[in-house]
JSON list of C-alpha atoms and ligand atoms in Angstrom, two decimals:
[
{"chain": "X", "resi": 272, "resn": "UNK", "atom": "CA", "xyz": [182.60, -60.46, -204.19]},
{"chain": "X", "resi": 273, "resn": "UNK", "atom": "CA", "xyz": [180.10, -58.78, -202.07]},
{"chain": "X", "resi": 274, "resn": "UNK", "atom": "CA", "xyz": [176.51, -58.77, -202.90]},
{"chain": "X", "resi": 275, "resn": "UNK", "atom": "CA", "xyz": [173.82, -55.71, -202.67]},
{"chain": "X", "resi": 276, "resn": "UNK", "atom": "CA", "xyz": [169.97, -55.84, -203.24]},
{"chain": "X", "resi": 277, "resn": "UNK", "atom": "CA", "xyz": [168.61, -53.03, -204.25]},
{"chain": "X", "resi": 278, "resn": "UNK", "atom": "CA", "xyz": [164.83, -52.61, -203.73]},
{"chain": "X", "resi": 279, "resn": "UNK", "atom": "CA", "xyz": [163.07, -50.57, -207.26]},
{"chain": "X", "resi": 280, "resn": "UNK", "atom": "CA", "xyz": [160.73, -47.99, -206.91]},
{"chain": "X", "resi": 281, "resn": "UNK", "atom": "CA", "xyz": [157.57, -50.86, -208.06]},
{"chain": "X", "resi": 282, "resn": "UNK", "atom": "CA", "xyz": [159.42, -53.34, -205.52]},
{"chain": "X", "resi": 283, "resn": "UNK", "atom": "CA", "xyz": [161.79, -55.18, -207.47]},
{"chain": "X", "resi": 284, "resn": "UNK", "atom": "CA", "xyz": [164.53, -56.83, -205.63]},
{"chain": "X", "resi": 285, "resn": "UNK", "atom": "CA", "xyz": [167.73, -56.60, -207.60]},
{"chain": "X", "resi": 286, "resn": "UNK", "atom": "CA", "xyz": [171.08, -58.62, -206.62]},
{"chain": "X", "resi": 287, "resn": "UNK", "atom": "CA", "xyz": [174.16, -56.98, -208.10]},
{"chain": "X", "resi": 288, "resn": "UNK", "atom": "CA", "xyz": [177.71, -57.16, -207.30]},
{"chain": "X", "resi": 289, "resn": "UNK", "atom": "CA", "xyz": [179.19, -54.55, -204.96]},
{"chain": "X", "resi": 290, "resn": "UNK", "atom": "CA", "xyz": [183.09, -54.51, -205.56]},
{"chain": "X", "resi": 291, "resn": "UNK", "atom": "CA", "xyz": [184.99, -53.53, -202.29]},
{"chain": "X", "resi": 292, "resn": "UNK", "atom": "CA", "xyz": [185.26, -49.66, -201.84]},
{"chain": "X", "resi": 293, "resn": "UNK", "atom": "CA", "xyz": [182.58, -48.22, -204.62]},
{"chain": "X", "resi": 294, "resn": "UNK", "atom": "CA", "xyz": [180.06, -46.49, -203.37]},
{"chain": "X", "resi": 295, "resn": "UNK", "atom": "CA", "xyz": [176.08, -47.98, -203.29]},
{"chain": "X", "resi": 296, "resn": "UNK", "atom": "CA", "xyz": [175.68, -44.39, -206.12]},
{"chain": "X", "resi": 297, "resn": "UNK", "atom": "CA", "xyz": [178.17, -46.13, -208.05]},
{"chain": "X", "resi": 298, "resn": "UNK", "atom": "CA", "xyz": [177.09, -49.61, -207.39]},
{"chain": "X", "resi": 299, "resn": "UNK", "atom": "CA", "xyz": [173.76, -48.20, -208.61]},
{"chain": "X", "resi": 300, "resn": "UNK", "atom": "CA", "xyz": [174.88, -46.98, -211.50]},
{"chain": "X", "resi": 301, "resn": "UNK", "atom": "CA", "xyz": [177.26, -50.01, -213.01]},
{"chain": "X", "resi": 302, "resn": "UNK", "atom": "CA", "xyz": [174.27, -52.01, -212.58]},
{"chain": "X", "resi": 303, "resn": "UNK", "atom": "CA", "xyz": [172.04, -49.78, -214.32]},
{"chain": "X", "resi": 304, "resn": "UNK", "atom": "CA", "xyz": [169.66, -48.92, -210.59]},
{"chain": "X", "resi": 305, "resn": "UNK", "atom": "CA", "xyz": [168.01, -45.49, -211.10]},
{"chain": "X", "resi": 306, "resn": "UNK", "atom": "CA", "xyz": [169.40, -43.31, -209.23]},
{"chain": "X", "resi": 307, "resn": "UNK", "atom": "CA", "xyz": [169.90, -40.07, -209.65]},
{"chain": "X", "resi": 308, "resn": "UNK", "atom": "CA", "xyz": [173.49, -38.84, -208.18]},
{"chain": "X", "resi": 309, "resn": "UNK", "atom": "CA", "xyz": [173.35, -35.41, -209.68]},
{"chain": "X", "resi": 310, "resn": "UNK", "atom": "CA", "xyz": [176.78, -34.24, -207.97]},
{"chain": "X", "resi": 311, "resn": "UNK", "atom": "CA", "xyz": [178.85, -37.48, -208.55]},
{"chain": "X", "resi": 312, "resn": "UNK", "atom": "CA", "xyz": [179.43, -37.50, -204.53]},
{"chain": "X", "resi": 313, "resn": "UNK", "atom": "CA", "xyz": [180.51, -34.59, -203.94]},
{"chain": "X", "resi": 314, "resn": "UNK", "atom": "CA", "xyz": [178.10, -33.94, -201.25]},
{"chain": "X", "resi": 315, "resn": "UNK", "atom": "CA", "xyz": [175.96, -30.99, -203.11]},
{"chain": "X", "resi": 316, "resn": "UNK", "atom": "CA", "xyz": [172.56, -32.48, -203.97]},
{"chain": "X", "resi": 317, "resn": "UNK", "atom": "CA", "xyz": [170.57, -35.02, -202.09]},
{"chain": "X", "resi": 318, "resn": "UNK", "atom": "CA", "xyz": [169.22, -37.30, -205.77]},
{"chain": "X", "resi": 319, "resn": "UNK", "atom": "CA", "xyz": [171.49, -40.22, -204.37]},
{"chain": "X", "resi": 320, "resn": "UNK", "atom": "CA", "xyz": [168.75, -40.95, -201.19]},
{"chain": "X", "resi": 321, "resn": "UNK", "atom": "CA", "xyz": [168.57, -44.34, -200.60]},
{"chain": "X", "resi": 322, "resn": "UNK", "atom": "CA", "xyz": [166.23, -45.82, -197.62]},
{"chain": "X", "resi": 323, "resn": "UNK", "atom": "CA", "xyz": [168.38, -48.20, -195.71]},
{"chain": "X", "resi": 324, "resn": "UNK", "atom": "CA", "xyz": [166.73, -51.46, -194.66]},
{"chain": "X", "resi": 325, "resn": "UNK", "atom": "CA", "xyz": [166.68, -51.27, -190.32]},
{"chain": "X", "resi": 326, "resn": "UNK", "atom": "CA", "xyz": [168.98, -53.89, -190.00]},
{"chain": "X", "resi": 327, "resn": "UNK", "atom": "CA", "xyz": [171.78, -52.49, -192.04]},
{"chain": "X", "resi": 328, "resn": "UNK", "atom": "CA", "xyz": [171.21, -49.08, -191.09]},
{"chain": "X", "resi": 329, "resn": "UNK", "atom": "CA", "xyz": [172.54, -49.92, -187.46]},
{"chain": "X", "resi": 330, "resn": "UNK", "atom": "CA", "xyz": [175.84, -50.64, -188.84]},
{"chain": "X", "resi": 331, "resn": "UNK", "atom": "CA", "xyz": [176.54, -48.46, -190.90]},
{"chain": "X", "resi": 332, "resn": "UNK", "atom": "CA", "xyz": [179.08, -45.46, -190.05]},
{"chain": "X", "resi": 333, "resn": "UNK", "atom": "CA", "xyz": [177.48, -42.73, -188.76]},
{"chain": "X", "resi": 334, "resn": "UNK", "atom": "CA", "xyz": [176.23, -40.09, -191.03]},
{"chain": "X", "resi": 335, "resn": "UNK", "atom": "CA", "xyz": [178.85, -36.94, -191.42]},
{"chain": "X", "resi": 336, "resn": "UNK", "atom": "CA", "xyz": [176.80, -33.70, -190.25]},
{"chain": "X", "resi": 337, "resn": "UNK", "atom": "CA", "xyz": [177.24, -32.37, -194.00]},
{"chain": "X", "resi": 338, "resn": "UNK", "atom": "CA", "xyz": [175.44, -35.68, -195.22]},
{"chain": "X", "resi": 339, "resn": "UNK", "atom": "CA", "xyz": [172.50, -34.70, -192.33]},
{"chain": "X", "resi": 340, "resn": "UNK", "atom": "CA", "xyz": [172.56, -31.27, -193.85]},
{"chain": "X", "resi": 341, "resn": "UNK", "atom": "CA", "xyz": [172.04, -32.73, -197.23]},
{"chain": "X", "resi": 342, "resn": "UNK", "atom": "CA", "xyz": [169.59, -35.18, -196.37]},
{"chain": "X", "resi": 343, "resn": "UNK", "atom": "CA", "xyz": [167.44, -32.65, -194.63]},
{"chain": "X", "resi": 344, "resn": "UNK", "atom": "CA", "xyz": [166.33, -31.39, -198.26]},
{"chain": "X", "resi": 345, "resn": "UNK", "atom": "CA", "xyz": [165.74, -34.75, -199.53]},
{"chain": "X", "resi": 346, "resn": "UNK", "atom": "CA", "xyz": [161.93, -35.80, -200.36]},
{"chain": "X", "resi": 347, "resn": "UNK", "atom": "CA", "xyz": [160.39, -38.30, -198.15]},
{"chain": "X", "resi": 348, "resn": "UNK", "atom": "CA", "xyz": [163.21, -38.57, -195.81]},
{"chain": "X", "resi": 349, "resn": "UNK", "atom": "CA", "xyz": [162.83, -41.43, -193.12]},
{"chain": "X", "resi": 350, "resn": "UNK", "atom": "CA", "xyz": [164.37, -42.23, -190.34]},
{"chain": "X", "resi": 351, "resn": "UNK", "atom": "CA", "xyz": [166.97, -44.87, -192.27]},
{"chain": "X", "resi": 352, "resn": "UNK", "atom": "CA", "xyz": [167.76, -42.72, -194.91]},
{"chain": "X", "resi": 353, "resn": "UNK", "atom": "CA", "xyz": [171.04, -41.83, -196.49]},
{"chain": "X", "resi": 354, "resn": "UNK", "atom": "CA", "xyz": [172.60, -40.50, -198.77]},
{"chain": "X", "resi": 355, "resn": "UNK", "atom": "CA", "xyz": [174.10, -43.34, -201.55]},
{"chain": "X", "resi": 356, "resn": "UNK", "atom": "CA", "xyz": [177.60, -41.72, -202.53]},
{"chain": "X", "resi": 357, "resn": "UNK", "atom": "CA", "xyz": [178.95, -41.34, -198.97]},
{"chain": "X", "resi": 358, "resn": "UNK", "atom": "CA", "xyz": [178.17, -45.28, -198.04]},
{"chain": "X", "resi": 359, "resn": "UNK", "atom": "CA", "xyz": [181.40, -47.09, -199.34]},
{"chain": "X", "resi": 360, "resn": "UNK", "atom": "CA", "xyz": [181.04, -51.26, -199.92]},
{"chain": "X", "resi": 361, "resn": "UNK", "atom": "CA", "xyz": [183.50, -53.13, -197.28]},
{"chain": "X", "resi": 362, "resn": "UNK", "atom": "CA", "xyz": [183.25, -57.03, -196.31]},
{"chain": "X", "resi": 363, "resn": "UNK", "atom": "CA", "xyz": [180.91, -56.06, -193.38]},
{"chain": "X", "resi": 364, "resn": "UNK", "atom": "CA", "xyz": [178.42, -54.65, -195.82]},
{"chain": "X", "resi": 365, "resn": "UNK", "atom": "CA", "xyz": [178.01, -57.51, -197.91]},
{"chain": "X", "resi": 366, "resn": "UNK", "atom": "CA", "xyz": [174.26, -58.15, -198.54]},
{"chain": "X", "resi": 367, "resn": "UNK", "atom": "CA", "xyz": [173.35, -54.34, -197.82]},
{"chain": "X", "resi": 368, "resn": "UNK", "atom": "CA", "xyz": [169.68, -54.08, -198.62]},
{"chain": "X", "resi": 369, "resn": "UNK", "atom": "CA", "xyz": [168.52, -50.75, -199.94]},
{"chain": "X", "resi": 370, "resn": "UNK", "atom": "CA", "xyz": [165.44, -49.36, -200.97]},
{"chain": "X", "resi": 371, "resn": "UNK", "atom": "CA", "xyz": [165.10, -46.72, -203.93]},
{"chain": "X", "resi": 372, "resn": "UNK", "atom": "CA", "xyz": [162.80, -43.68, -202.44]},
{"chain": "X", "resi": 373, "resn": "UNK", "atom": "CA", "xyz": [159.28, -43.05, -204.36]},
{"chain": "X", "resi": 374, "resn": "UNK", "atom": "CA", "xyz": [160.41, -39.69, -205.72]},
{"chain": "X", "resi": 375, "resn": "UNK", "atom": "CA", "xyz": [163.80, -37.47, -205.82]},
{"chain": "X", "resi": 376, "resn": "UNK", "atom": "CA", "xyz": [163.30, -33.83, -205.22]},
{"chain": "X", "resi": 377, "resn": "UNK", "atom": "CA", "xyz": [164.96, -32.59, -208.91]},
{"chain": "X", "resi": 378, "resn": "UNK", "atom": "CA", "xyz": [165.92, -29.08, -208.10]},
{"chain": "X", "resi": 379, "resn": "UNK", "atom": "CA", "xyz": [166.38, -28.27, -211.47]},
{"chain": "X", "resi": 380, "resn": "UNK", "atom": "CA", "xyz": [162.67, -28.28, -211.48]},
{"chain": "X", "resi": 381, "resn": "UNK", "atom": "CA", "xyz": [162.07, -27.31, -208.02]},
{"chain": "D", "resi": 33, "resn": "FES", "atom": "S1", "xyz": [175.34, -37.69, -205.46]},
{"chain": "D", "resi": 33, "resn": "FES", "atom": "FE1", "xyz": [174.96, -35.70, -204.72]},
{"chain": "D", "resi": 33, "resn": "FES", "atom": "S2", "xyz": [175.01, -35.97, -202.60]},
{"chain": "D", "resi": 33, "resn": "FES", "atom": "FE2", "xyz": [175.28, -37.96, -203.32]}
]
């Protein structure tokens, strides 16, 4: 099974399992990762930003312009970020390195 590392907010790498075709939000979330995912993937809040490491980011698929849109509103955006639900495990991704941002922009709160 593929692997993922997720990177934690005080820099703890984490190696999970990343079954074929879940998303890294769902990975996240099986494996008990903090993230937020407020909208379950359905493309509506940006609490699933994830900082991709450089190296992965290049192979990712591109971004969909509603995922730009969303990730415009996202706190501390950089120039690898994306958002978790829309990036689905495959083969190719296996050892995707991600890194949790510092802080999610809540809206609930905003
Ligand atoms: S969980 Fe809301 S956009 Fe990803």
């Amino acid at each position: 099974m593929p692997k993922m590392i997720f990177i934690e907010r005080d820099g703890t790498r984490r190696e999970v399992d990343a079954p074929l075709g879940l998303s890294v939000l769902e990975i996240a979330h099986k494996h008990g990762i903090d993230i937020e995912g407020a909208c379950e993937g359905s493309l509506a809040c940006s609490t699933c930003h994830v900082i991709i490491e450089a190296e992965w980011y290049k192979r990712l698929n591109a971004a969909s312009e509603d995922e730009e849109d969303m990730l415009d509103l996202a706190f501390g955006l950089t120039r690898t970020s994306r958002l978790g639900c829309q990036i689905v495990m495959t083969e190719q991704l296996d050892g995707l390195t991600v890194k949790l941002p510092a802080a999610t922009r809540n809206m609930m709160n905003a």
